[in-house]
PDB file of C-alpha atoms in Angstrom:
ATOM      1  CA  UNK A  15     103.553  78.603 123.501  1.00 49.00           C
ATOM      2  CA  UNK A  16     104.529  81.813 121.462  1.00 51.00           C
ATOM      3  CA  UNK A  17     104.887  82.498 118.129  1.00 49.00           C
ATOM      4  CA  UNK A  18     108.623  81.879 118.016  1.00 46.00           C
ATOM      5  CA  UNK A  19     108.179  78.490 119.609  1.00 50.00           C
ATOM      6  CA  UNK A  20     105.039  77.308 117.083  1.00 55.00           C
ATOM      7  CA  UNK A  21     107.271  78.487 114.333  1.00 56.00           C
ATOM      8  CA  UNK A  22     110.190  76.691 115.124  1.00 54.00           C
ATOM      9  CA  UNK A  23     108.176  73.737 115.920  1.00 60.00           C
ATOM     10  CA  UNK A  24     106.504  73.825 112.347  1.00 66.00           C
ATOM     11  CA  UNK A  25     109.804  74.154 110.737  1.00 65.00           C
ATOM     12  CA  UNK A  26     110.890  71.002 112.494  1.00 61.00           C
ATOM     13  CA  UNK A  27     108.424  69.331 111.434  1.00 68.00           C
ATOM     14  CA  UNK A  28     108.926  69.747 107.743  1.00 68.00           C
ATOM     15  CA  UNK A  29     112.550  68.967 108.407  1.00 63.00           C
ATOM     16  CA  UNK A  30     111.040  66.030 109.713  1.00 63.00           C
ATOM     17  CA  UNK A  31     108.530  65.261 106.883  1.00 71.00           C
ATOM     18  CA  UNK A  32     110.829  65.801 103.885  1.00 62.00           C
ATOM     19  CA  UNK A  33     113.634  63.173 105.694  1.00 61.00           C
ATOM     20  CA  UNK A  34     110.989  60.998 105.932  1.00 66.00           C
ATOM     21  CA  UNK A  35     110.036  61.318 102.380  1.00 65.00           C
ATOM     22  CA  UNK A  36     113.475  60.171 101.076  1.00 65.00           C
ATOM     23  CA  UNK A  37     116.247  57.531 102.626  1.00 69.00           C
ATOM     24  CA  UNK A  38     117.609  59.325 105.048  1.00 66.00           C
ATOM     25  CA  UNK A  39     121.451  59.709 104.887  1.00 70.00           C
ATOM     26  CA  UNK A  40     124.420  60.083 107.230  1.00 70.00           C
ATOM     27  CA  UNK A  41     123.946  63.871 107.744  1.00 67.00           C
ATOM     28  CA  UNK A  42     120.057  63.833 108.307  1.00 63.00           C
ATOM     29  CA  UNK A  43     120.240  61.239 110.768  1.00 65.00           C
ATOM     30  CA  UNK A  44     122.804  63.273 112.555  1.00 67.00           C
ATOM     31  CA  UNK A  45     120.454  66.152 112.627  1.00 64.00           C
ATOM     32  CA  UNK A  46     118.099  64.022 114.668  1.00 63.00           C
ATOM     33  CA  UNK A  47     120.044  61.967 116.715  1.00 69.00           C
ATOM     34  CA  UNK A  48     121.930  64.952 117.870  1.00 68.00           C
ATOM     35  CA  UNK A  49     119.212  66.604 119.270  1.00 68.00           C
ATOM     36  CA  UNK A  50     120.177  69.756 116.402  1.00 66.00           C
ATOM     37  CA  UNK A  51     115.948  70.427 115.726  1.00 64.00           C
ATOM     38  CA  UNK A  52     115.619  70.398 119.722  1.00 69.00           C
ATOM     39  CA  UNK A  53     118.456  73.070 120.026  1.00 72.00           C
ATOM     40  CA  UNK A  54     116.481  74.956 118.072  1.00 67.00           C
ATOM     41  CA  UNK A  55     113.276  74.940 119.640  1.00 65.00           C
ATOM     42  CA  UNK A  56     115.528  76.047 123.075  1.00 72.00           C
ATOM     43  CA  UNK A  57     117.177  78.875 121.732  1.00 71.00           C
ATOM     44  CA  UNK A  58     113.689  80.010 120.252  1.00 66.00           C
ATOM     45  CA  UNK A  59     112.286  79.989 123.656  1.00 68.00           C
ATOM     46  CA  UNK A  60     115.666  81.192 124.944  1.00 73.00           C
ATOM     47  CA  UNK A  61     115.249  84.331 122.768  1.00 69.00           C
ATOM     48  CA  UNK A  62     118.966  83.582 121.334  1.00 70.00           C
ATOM     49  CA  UNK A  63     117.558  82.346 117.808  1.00 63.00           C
ATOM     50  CA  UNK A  64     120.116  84.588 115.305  1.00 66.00           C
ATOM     51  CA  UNK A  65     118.297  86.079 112.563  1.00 69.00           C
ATOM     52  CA  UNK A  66     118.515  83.940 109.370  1.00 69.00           C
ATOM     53  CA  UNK A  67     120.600  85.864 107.169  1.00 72.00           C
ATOM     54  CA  UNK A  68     122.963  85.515 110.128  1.00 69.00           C
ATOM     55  CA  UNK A  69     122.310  81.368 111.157  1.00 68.00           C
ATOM     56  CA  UNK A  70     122.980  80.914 107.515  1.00 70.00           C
ATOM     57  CA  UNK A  71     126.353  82.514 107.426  1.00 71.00           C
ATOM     58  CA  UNK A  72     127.543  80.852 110.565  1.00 64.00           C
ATOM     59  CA  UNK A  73     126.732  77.308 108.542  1.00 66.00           C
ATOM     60  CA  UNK A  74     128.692  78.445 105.527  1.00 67.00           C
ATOM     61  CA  UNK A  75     125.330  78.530 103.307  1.00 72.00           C
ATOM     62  CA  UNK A  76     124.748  80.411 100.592  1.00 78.00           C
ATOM     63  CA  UNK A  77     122.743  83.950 101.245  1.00 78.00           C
ATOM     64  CA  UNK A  78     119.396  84.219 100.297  1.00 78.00           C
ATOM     65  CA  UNK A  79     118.327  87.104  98.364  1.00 78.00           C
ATOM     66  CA  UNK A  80     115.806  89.169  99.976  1.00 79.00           C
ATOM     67  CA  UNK A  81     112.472  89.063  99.697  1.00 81.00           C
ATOM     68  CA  UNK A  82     110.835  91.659  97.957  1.00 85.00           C
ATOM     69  CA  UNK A  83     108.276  93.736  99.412  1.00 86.00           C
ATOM     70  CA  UNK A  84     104.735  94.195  98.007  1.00 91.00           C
ATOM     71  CA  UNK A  85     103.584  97.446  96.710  1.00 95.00           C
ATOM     72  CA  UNK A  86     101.936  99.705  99.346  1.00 96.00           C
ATOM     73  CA  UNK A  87      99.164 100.436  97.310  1.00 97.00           C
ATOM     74  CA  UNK A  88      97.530  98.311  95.005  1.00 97.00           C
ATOM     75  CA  UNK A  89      95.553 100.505  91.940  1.00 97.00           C
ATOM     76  CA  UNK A  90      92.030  98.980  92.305  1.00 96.00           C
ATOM     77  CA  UNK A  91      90.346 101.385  89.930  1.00 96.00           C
ATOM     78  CA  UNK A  92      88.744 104.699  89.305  1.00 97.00           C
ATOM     79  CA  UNK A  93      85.086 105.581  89.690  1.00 97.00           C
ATOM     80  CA  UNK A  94      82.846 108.672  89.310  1.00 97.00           C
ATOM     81  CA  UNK A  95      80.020 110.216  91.856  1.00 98.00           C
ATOM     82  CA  UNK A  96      77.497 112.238  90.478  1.00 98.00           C
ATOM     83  CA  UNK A  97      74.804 113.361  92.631  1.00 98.00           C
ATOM     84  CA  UNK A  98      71.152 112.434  91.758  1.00 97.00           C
ATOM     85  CA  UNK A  99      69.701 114.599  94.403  1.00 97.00           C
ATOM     86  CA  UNK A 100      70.804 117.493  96.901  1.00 98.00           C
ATOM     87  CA  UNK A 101      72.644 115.939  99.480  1.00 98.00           C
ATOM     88  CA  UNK A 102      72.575 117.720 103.260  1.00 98.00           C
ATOM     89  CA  UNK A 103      75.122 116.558 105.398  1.00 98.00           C
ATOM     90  CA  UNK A 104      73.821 117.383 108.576  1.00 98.00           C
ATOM     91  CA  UNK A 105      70.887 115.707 107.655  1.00 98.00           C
ATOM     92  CA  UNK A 106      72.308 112.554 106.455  1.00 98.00           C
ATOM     93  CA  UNK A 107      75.139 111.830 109.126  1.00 98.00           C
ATOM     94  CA  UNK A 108      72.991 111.062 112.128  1.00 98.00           C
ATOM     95  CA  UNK A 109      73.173 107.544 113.823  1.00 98.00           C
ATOM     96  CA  UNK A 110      70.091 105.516 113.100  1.00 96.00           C
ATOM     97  CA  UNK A 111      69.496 102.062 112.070  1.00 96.00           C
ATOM     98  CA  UNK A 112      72.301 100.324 109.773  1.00 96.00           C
ATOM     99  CA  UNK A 113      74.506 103.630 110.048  1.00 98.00           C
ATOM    100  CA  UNK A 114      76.746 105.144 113.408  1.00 98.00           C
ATOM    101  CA  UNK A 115      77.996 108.181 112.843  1.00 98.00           C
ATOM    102  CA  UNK A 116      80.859 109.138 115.470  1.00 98.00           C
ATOM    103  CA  UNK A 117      80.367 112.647 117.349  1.00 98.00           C
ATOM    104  CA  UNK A 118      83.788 113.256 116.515  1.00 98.00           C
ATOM    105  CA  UNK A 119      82.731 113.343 113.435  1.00 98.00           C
ATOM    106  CA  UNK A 120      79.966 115.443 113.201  1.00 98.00           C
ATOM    107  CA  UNK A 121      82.230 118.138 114.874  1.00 97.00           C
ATOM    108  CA  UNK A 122      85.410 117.505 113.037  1.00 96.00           C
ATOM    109  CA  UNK A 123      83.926 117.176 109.030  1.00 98.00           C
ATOM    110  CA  UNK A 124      79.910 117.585 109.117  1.00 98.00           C
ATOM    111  CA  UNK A 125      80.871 121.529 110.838  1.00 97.00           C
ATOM    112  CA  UNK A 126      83.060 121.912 108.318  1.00 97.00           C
ATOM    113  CA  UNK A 127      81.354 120.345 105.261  1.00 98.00           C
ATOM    114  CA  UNK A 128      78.407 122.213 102.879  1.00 98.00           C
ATOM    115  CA  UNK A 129      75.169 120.932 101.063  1.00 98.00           C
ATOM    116  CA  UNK A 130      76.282 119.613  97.826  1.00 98.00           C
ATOM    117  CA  UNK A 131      73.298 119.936  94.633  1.00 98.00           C
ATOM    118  CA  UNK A 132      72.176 117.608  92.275  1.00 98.00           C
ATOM    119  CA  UNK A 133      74.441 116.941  89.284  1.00 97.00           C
ATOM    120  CA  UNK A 134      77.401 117.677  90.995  1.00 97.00           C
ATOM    121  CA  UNK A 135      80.746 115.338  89.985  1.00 97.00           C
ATOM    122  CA  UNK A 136      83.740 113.463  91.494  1.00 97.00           C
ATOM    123  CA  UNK A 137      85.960 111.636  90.296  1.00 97.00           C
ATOM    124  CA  UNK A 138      88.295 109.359  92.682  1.00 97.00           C
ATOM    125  CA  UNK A 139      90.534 106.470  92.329  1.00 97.00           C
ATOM    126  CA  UNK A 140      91.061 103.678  94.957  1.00 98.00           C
ATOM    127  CA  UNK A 141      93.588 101.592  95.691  1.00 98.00           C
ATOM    128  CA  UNK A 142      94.060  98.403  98.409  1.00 98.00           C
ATOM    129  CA  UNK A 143      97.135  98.285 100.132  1.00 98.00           C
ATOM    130  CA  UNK A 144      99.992  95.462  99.918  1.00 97.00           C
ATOM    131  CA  UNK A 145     101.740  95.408 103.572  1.00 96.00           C
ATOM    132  CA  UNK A 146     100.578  97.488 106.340  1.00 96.00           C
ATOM    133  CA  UNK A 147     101.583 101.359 106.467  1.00 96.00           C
ATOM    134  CA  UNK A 148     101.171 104.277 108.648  1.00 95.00           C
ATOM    135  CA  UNK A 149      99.505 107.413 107.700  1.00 96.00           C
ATOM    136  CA  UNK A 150     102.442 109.493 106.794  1.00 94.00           C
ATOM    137  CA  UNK A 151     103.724 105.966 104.262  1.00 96.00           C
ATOM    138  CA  UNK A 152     100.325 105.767 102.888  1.00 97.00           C
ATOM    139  CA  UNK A 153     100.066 109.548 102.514  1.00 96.00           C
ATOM    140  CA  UNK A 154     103.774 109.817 100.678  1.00 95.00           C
ATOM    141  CA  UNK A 155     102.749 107.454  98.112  1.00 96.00           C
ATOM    142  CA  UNK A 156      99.412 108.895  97.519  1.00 96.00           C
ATOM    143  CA  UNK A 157     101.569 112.157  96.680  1.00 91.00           C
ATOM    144  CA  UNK A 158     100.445 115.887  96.647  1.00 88.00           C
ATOM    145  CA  UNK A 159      96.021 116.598  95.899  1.00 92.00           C
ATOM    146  CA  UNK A 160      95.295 113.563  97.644  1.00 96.00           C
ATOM    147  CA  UNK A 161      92.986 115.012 100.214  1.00 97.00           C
ATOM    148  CA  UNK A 162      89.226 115.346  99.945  1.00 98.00           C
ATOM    149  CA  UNK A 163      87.640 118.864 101.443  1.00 97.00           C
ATOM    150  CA  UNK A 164      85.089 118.153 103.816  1.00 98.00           C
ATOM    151  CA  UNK A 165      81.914 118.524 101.840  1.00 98.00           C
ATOM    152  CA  UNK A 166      83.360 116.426  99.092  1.00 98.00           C
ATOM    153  CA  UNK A 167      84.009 113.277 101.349  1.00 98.00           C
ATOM    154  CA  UNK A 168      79.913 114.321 103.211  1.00 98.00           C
ATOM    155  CA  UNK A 169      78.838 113.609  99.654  1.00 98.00           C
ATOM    156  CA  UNK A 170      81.122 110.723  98.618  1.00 98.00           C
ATOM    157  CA  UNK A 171      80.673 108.899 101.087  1.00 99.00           C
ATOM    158  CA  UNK A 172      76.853 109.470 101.172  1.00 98.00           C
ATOM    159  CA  UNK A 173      76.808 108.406  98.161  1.00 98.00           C
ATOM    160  CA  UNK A 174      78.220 105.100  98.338  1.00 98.00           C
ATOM    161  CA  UNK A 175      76.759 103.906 101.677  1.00 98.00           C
ATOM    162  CA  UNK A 176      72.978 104.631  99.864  1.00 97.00           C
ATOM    163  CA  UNK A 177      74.280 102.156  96.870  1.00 97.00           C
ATOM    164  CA  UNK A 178      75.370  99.605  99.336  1.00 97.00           C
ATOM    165  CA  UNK A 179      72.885 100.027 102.134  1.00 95.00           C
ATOM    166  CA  UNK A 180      72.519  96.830 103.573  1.00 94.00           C
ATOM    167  CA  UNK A 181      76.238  95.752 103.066  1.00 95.00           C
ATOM    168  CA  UNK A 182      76.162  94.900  99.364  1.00 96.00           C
ATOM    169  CA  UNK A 183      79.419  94.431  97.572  1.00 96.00           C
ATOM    170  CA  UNK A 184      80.573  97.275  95.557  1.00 97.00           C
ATOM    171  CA  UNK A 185      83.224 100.562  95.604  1.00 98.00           C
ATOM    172  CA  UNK A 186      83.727 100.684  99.472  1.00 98.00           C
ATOM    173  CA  UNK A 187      85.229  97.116 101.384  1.00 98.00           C
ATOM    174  CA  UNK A 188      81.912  95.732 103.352  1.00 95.00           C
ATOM    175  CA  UNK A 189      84.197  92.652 104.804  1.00 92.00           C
ATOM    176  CA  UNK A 190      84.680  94.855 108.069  1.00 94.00           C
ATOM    177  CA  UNK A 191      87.924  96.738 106.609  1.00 96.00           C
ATOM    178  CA  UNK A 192      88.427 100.038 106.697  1.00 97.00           C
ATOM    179  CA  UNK A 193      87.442 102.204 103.350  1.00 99.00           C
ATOM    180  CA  UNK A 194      90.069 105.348 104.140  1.00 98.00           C
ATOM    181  CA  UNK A 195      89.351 109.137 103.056  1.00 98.00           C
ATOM    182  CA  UNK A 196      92.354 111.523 103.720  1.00 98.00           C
ATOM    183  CA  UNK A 197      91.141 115.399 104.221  1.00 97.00           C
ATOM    184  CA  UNK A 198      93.591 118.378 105.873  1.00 94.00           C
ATOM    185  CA  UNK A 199      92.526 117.737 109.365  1.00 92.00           C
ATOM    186  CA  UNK A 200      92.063 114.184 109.837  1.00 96.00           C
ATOM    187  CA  UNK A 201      91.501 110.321 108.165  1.00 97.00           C
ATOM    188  CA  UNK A 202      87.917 109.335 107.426  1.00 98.00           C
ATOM    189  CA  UNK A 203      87.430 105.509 107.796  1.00 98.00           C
ATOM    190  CA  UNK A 204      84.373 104.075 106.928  1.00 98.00           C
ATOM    191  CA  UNK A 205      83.828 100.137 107.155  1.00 98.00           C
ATOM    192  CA  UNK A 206      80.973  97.641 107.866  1.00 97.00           C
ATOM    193  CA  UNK A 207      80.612  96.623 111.249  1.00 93.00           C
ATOM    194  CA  UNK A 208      79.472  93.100 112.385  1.00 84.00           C
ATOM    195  CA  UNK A 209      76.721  92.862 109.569  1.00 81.00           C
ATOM    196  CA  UNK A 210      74.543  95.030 111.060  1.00 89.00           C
ATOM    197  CA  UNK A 211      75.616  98.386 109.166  1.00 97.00           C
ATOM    198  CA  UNK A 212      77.657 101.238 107.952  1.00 98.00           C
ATOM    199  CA  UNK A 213      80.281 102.837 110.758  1.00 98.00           C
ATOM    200  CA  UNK A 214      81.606 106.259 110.279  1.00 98.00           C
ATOM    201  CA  UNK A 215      84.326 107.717 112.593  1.00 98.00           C
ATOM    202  CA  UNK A 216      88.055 109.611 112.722  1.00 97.00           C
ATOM    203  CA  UNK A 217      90.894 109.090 113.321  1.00 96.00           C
ATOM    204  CA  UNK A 218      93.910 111.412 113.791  1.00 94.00           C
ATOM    205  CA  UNK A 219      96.624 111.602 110.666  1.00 92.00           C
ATOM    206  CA  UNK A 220      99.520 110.148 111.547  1.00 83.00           C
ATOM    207  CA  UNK A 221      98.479 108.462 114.760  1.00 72.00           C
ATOM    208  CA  UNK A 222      97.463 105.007 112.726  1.00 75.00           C
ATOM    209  CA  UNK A 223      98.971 102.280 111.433  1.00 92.00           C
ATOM    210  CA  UNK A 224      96.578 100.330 108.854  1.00 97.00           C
ATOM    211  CA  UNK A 225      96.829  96.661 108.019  1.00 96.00           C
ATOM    212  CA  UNK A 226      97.417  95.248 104.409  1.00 97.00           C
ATOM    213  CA  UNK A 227      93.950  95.092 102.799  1.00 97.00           C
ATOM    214  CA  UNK A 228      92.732  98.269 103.746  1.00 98.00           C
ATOM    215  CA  UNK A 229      91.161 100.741 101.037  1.00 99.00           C
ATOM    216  CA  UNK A 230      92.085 104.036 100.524  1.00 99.00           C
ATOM    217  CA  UNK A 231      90.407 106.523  98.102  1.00 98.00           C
ATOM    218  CA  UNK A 232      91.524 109.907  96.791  1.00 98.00           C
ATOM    219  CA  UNK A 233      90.825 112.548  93.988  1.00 97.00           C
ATOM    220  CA  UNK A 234      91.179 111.787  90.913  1.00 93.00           C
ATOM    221  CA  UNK A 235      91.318 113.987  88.134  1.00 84.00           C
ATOM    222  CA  UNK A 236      88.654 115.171  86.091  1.00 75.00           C
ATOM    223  CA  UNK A 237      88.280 112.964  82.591  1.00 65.00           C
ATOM    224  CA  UNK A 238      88.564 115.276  79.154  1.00 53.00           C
TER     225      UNK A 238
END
């Protein structure tokens, strides 16, 4: 049974259950008897189901207004990283117990990225978002600075996976959803996989399309 047809079916069965609630009159009974609900379910599995907007129009009811969409991105907050000790990248970012580190990368943002020293700063913001998006959607809304350079997300990201090293809650998502980190060349997605620890890996820009829930950090600017 597909989706259509376990819809459909679920729909007739409220019809059912509300009828059943109340005497039913004339025109319900007709809807039964008449095998309407079961004409339904047929042109479901036929494919030849109008749209509702359509089905509605054909039955002379009144239009329903649209449904609104959610926001893409949900503001979640703004935090600050400050660096209590030198962080290496190279040194950090190499698969070992409760952290994989992809080889793409290593070669993609660890060649790329710098040592960053102690007391160094930055400031992000993070936001969830409401529906699912593609890169370029997510990327629109996040508007213009919204890309990390590679030995700012090395340190970032450091950062947070030491706070939450055995899949404590805080900053980053540890449910198994993607934490995302936009830079020139490529999306940074770092989640918690199966329990057993911290996965680090990229993916292309533009070549994604990321489910509602998802978490995606950029720069913020720097507080007065």
């Amino acid at each position: 049974m597909g989706k259509e047809d376990r819809t459909t079916f679920g729909q007739a069965n409220h019809v059912l259950t509300l009828i059943s609630q109340h005497n039913p009159s004339a025109a319900d009974l007709d809807i039964i008897c008449d095998g309407y609900i079961t004409d339904l379910v047929m042109a479901a599995k036929a494919r030849t189901l109008p749209v509702r907007d359509k089905f509605r129009e054909a039955c002379g009811l009144v239009k329903l207004a649209p449904i609104p969409l959610p926001p893409l991105l949900i503001p979640r907050g703004t935090v600050t990283v400050t660096l209590k000790e030198r962080h290496n990248p190279d040194e950090f970012y190499r698969t070992r117990s409760g952290l994989f580190v992809q080889p793409d990368f290593r070669a993609g943002v660890i060649a790329e990225a710098n040592p960053s020293e102690a007391g160094e700063s930055f400031n992000l913001k993070y936001a969830d978002l409401g529906r699912d998006a593609s890169d370029s959607e997510i990327e629109e809304v996040l508007g213009k600075s919204h890309f990390f350079g590679e030995t700012q997300v090395c340190a970032i990201v450091a950062d947070f996976i030491a706070k939450q090293q055995n899949g404590e809650d805080g900053t980053l998502l540890n449910g198994g959803r993607a934490n995302l980190f936009y830079t020139g060349s490529c999306v940074v997605d770092v989640h918690w996989y199966a329990g057993r620890g911290w996965r680090v890996v990229v993916w292309s820009r533009g070549g994604d399309e990321w489910r509602a829930g998802r978490r995606v950090f950029s720069p913020a600017p720097k507080q007065a």
